[in-house]
mmCIF file of C-alpha atoms in Angstrom:
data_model
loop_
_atom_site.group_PDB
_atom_site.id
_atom_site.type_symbol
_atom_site.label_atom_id
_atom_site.label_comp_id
_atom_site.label_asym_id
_atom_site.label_seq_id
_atom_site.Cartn_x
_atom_site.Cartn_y
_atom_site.Cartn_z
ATOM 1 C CA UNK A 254 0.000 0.000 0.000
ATOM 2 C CA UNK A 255 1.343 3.309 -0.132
ATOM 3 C CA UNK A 256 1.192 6.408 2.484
ATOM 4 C CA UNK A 257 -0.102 9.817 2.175
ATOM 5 C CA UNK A 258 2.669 11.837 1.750
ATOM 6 C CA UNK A 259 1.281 15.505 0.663
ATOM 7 C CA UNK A 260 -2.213 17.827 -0.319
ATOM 8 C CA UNK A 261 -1.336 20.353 -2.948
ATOM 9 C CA UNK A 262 -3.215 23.541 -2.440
ATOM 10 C CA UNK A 263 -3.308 25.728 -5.631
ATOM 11 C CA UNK A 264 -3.310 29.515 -5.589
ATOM 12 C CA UNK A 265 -3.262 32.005 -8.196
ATOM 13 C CA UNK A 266 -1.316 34.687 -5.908
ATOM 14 C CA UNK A 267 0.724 32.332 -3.579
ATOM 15 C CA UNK A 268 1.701 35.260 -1.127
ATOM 16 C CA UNK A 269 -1.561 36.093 -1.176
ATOM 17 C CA UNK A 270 -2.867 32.852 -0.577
ATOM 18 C CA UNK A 271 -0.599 32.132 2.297
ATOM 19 C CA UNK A 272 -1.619 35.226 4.072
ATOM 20 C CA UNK A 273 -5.714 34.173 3.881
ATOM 21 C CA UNK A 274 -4.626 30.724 4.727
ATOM 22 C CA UNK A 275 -2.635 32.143 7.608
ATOM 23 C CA UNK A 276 -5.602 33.919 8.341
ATOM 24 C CA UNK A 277 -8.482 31.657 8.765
ATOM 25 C CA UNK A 278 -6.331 28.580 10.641
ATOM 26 C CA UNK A 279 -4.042 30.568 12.442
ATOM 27 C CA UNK A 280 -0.905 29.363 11.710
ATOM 28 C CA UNK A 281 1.484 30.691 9.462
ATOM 29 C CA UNK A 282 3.316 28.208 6.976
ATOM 30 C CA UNK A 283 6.591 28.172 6.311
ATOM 31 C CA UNK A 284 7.898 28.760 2.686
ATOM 32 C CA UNK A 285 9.424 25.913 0.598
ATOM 33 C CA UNK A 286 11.118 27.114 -2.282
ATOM 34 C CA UNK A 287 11.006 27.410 -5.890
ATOM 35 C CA UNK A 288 10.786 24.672 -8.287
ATOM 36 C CA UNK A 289 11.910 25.301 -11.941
ATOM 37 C CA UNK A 290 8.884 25.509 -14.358
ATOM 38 C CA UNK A 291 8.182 28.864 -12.044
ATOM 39 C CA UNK A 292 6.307 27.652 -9.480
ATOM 40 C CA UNK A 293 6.986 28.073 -5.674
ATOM 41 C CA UNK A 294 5.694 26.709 -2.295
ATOM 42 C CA UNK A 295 4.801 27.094 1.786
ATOM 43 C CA UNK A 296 4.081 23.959 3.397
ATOM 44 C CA UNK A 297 2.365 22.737 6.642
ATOM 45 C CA UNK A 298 2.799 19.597 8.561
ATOM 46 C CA UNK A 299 -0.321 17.289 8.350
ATOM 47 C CA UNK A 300 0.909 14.363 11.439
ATOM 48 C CA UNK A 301 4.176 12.487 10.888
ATOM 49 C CA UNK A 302 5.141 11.628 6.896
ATOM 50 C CA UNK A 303 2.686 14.090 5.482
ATOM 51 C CA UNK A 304 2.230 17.924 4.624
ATOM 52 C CA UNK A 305 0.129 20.145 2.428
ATOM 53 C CA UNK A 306 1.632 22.126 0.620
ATOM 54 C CA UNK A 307 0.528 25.230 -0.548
ATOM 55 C CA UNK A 308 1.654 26.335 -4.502
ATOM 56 C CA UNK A 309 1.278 29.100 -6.610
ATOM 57 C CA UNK A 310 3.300 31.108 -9.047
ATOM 58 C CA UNK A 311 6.694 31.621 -7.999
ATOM 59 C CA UNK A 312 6.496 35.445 -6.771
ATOM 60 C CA UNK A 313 10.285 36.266 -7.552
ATOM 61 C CA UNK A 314 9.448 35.392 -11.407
ATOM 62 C CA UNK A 315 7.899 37.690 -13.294
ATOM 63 C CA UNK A 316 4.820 36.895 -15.000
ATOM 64 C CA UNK A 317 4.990 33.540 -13.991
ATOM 65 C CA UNK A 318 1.856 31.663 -15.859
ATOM 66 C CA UNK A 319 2.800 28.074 -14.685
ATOM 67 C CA UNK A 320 0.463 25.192 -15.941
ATOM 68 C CA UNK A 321 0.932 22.914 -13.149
ATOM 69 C CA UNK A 322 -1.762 22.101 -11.236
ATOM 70 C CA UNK A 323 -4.519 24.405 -13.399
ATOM 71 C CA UNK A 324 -2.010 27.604 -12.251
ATOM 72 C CA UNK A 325 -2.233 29.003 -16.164
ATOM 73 C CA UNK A 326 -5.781 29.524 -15.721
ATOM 74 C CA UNK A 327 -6.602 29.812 -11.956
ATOM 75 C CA UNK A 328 -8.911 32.120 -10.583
ATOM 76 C CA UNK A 329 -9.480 30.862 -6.764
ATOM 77 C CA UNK A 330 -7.711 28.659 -4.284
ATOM 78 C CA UNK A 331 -8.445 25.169 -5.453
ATOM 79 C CA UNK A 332 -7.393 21.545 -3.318
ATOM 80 C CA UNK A 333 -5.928 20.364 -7.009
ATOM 81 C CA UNK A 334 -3.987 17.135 -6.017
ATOM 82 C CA UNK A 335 -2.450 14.698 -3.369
ATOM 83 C CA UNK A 336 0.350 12.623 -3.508
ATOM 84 C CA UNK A 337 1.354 9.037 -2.207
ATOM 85 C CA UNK A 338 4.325 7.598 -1.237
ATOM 86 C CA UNK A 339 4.952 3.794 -2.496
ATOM 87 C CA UNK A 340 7.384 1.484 -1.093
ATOM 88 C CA UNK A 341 8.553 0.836 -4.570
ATOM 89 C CA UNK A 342 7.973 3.517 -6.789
ATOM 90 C CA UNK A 343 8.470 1.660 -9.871
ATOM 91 C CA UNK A 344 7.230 -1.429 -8.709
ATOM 92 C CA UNK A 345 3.617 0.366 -8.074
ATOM 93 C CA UNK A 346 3.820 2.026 -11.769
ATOM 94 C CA UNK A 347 4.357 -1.303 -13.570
ATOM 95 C CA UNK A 348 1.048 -3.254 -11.443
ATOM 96 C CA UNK A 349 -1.010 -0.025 -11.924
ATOM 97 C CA UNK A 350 -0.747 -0.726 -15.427
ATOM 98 C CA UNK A 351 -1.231 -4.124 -15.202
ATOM 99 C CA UNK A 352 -4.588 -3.022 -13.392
ATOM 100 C CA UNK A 353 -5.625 -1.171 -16.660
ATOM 101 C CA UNK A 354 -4.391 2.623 -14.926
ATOM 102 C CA UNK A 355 -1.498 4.533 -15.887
ATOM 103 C CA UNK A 356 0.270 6.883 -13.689
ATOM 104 C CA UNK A 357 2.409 8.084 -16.261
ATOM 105 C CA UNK A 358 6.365 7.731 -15.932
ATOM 106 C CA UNK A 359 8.715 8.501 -13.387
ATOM 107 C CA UNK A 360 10.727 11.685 -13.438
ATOM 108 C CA UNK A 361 13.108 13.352 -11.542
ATOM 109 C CA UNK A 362 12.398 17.130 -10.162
ATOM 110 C CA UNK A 363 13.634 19.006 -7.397
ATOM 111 C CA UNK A 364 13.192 22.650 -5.256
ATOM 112 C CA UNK A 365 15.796 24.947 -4.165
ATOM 113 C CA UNK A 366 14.744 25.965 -0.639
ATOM 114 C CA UNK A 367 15.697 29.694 0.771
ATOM 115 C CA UNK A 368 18.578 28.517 2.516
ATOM 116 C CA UNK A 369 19.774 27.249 -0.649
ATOM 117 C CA UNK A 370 19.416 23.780 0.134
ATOM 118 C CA UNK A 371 18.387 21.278 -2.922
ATOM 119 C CA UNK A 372 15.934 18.815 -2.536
ATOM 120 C CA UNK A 373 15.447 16.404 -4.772
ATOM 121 C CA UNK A 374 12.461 13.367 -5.615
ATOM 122 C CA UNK A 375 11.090 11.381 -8.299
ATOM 123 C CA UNK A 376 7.677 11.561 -9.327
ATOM 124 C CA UNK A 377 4.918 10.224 -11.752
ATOM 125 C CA UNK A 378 3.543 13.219 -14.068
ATOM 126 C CA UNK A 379 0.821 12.430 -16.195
ATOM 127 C CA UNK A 380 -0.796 14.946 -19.269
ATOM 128 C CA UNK A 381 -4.134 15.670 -17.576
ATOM 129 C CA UNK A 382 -5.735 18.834 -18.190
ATOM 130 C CA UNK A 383 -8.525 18.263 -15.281
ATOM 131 C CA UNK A 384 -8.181 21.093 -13.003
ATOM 132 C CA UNK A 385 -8.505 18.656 -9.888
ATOM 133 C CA UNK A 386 -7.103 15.384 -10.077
ATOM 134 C CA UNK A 387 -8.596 12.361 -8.100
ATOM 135 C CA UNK A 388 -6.306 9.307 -8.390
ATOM 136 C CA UNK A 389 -2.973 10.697 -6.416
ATOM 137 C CA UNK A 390 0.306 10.974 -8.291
ATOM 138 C CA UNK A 391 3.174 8.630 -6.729
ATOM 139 C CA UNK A 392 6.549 10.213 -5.174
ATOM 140 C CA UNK A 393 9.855 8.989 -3.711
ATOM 141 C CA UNK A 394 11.730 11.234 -2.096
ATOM 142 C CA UNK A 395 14.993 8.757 -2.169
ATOM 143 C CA UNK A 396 17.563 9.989 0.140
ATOM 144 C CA UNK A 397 16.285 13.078 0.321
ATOM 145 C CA UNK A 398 14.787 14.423 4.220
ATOM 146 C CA UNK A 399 10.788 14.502 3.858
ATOM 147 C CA UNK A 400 9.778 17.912 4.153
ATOM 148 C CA UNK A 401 7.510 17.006 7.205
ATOM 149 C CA UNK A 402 10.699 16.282 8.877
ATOM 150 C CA UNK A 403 11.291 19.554 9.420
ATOM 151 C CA UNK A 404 9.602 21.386 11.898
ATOM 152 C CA UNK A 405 6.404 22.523 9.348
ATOM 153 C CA UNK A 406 4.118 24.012 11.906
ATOM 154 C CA UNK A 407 1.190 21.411 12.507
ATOM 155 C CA UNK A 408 -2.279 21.010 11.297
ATOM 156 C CA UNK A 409 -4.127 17.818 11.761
ATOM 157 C CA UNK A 410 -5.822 16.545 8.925
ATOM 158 C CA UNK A 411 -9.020 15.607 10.574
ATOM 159 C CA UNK A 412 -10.663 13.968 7.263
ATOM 160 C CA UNK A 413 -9.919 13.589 3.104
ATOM 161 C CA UNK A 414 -12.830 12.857 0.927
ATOM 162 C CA UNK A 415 -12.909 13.137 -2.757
ATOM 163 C CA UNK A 416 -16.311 13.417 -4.709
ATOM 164 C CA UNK A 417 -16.903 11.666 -8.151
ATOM 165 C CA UNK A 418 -19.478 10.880 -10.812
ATOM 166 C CA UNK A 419 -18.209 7.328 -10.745
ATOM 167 C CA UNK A 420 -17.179 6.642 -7.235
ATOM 168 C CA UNK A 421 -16.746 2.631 -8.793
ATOM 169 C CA UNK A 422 -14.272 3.270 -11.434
ATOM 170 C CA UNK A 423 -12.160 5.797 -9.054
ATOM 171 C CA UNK A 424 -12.156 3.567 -6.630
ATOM 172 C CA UNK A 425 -10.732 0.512 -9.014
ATOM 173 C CA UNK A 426 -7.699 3.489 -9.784
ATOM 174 C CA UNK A 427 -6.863 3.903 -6.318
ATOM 175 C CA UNK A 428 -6.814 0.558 -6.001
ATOM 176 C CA UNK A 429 -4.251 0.115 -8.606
ATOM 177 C CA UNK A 430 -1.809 2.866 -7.108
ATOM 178 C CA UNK A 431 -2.323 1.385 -3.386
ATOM 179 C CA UNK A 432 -3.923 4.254 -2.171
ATOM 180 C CA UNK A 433 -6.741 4.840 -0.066
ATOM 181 C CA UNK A 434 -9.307 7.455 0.736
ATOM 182 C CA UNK A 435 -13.225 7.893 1.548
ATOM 183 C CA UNK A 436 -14.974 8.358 -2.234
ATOM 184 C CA UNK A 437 -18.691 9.312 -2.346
ATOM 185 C CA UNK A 438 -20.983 9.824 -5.470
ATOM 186 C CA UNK A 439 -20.926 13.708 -6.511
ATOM 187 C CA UNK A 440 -21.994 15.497 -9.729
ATOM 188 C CA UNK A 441 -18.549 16.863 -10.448
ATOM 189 C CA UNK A 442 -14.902 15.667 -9.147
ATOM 190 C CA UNK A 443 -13.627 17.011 -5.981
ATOM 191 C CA UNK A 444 -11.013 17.238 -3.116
ATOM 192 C CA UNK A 445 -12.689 17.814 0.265
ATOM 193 C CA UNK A 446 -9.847 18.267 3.720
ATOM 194 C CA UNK A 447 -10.730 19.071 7.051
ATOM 195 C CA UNK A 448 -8.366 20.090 8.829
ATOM 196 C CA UNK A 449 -8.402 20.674 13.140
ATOM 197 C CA UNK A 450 -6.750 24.417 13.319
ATOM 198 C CA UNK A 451 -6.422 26.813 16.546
ATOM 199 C CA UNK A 452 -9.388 28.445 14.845
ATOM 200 C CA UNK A 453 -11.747 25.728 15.130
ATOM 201 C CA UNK A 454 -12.283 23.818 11.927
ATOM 202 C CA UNK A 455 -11.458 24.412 8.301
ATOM 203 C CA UNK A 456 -12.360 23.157 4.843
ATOM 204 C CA UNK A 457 -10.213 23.263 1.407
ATOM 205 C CA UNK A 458 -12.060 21.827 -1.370
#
């Protein structure tokens, strides 16, 4: 089976959106770093192994119209994605697609955080256009530090649904990545957290 590792928040102004997030949970995340592509991140711990991360056009880049996660075309804060974290990375590609799903290859990418250190992972990146995306992309973060390891000021994630026309047929996808999450019938696809703050509770969807 594999973990939870991470929630990816999108926002189209990510200082912006940091500051309302800030606002309505009451604590402020930390930031990340860039990634090439021009995007950039703040992150906060979800319980041990897992984070969300919050991601939105990489402020220090001019212009920046990224067109990861929906960014190019983003008009409000969106929960876009999650990521797991397989044993075997590869392993977990090659029986996906023997289960008839394909989570698209492996690739390398990395972040340069502000202290200039480099962190570096391998990830499945699949050409989806959907501007939230149900069935989790996989991630190893080889011998790389998890970024929950350290310090990310805590949330707990109190609950993770995701809403789908065919609650079935996702299901039989998450199946074939080893993940695992509550799916219930809805007219359109989406990402529901809850997540216990200092200000009581609060939904991203």
């Amino acid at each position: 089976m594999s973990t939870l590792d991470h929630l990816v928040y999108a926002v189209p102004d990510l200082l912006e959106g940091v500051a309302a997030f800030a606002e309505r949970t009451g604590v402020t995340p930390v930031e990340g770093g860039a990634h090439p592509g021009g995007t950039a991140n703040f992150l906060v711990g979800l319980g041990e192994g897992a984070y969300l991360e919050i991601i939105g056009p990489d402020p220090s880049v001019a212009g920046a119209r990224p067109r990861a996660f929906g960014l190019e075309s983003l008009t409000a804060p969106a929960l876009a994605a999650w990521a797991v974290r397989p044993v075997d990375i590869d392993a977990t590609v090659r029986q996906a697609r023997q289960a008839g799903y394909d989570p698209g290859d492996v690739q390398p990418l990395s972040r340069r955080k502000p202290d200039g250190t480099l962190l570096e992972w391998r990830l499945t990146r699949r050409e989806d256009p959907a501007g939230v995306r149900p069935v989790p992309f996989l991630i190893d973060w080889g011998a790389t530090a998890h970024p929950s390891a350290s310090g990310l000021p805590p949330l707990e994630l109190v609950s993770f649904t995701i809403a789908h026309p065919e609650p079935d047929a996702l299901a039989a996808d998450l199946k074939a990545v080893g993940a695992t999450a509550e799916v219930v019938a809805g007219e359109s696809v989406a990402l529901r957290a809850v997540l216990g703050t200092p200000e009581g509770p609060v939904t991203l969807a």
